[in-house]
PDB file of C-alpha atoms in Angstrom:
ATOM      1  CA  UNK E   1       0.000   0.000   0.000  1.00  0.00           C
ATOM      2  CA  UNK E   2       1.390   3.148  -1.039  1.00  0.00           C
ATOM      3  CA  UNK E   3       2.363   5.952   1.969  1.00  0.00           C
ATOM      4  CA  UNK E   4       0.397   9.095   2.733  1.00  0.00           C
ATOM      5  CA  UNK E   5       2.567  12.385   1.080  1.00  0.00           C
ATOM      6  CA  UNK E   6       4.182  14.200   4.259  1.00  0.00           C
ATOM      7  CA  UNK E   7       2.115  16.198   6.002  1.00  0.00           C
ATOM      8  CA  UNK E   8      -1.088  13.798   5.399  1.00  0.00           C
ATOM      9  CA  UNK E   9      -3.309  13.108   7.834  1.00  0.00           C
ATOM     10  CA  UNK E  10      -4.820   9.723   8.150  1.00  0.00           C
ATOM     11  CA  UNK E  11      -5.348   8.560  11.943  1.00  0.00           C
ATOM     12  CA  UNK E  12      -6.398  10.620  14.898  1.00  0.00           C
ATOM     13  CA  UNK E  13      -4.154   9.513  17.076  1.00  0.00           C
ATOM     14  CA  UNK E  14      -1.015  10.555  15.124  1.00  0.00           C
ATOM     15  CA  UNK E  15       0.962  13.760  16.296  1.00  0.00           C
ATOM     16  CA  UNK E  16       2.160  16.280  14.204  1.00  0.00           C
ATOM     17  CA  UNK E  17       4.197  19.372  13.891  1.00  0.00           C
ATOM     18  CA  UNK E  18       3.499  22.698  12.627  1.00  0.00           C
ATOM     19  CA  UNK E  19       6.009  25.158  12.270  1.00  0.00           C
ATOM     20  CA  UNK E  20       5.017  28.777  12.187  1.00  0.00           C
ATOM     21  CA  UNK E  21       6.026  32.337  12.806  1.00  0.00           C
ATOM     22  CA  UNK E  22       4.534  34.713  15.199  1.00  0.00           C
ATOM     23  CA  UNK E  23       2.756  36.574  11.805  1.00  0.00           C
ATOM     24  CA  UNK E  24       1.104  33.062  10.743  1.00  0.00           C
ATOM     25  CA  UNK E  25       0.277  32.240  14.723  1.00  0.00           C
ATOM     26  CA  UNK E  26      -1.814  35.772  14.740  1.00  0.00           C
ATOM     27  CA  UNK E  27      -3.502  34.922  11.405  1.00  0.00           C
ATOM     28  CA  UNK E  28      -4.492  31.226  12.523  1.00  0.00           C
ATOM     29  CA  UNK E  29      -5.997  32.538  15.422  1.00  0.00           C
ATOM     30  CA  UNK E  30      -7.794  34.857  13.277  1.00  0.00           C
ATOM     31  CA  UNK E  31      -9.397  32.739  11.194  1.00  0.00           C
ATOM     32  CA  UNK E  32     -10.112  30.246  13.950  1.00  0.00           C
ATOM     33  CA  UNK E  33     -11.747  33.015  16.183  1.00  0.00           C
ATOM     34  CA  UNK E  34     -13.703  33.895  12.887  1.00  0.00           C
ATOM     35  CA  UNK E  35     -14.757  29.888  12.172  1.00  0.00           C
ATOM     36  CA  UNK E  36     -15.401  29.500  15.701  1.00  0.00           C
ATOM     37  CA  UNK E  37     -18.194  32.211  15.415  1.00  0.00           C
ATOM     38  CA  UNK E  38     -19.878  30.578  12.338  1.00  0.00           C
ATOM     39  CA  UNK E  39     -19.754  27.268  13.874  1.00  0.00           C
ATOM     40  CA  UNK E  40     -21.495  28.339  17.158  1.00  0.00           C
ATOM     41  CA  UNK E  41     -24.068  29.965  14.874  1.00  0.00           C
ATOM     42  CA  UNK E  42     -24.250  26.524  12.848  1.00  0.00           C
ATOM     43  CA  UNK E  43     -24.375  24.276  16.296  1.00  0.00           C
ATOM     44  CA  UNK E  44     -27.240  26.687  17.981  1.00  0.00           C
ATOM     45  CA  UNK E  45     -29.233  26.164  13.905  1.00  0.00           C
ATOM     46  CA  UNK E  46     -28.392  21.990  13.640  1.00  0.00           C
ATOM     47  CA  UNK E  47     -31.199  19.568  14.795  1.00  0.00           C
ATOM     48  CA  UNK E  48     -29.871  16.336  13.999  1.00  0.00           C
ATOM     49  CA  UNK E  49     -28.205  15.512  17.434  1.00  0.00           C
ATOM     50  CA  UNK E  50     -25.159  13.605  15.473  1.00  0.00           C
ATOM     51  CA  UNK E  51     -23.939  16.497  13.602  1.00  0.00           C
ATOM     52  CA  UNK E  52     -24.625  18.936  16.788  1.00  0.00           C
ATOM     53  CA  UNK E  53     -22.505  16.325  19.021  1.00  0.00           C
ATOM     54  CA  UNK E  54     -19.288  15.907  16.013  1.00  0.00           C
ATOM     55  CA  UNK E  55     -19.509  19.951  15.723  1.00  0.00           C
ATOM     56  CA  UNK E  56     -19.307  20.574  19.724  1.00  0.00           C
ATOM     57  CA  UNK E  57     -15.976  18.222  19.450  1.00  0.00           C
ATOM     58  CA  UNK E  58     -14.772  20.443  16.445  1.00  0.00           C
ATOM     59  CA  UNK E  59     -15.395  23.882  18.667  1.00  0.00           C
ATOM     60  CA  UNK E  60     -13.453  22.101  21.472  1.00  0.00           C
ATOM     61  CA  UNK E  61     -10.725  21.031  19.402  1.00  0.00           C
ATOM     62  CA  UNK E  62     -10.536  24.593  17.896  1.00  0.00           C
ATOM     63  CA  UNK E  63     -10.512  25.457  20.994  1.00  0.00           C
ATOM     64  CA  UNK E  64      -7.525  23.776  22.279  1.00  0.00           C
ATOM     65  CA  UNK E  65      -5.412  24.909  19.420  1.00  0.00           C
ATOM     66  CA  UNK E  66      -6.244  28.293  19.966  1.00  0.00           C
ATOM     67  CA  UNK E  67      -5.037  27.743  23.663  1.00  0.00           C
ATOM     68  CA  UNK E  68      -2.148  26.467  22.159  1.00  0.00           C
ATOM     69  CA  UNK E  69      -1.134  29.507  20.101  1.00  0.00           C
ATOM     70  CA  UNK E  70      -1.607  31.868  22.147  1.00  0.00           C
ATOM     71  CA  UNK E  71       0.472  30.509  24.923  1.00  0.00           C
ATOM     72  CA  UNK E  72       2.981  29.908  22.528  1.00  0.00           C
ATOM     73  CA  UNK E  73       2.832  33.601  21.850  1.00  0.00           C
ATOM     74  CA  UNK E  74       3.683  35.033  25.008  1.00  0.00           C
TER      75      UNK E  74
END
């Protein structure tokens, strides 16, 4: 079976690492902060309890990483 290409993620348990600079740090959190907002917006507007459960999970994942960068920040 042929390998994934480098930076290809297959499995969820399987760290990676991300190198970035301060600039690309800010403008992750940026657009996180901004996703966040339209997935709380989508979450509050879902019915089907599936979807509402797997996109909770993705806000507290998003979450995480933003924790992440930031304390890498300071």
């Amino acid at each position: 079976m042929d390998e994934p290409p480098d930076g290809v993620l297959h499995r969820r348990d399987r760290m990676i690492q991300l190198t970035l600079t301060d600039t690309d740090a800010s403008t992750l959190i940026d657009i996180l902060t901004s996703y966040l907002s339209d997935l709380r917006m989508e979450i509050a507007d879902t019915e089907q309890i599936d979807f509402r459960q797997r996109l909770k999970e993705e806000e507290i994942i998003i979450k995480k990483i933003m924790v992440m960068l930031t304390e890498l920040q300071d």
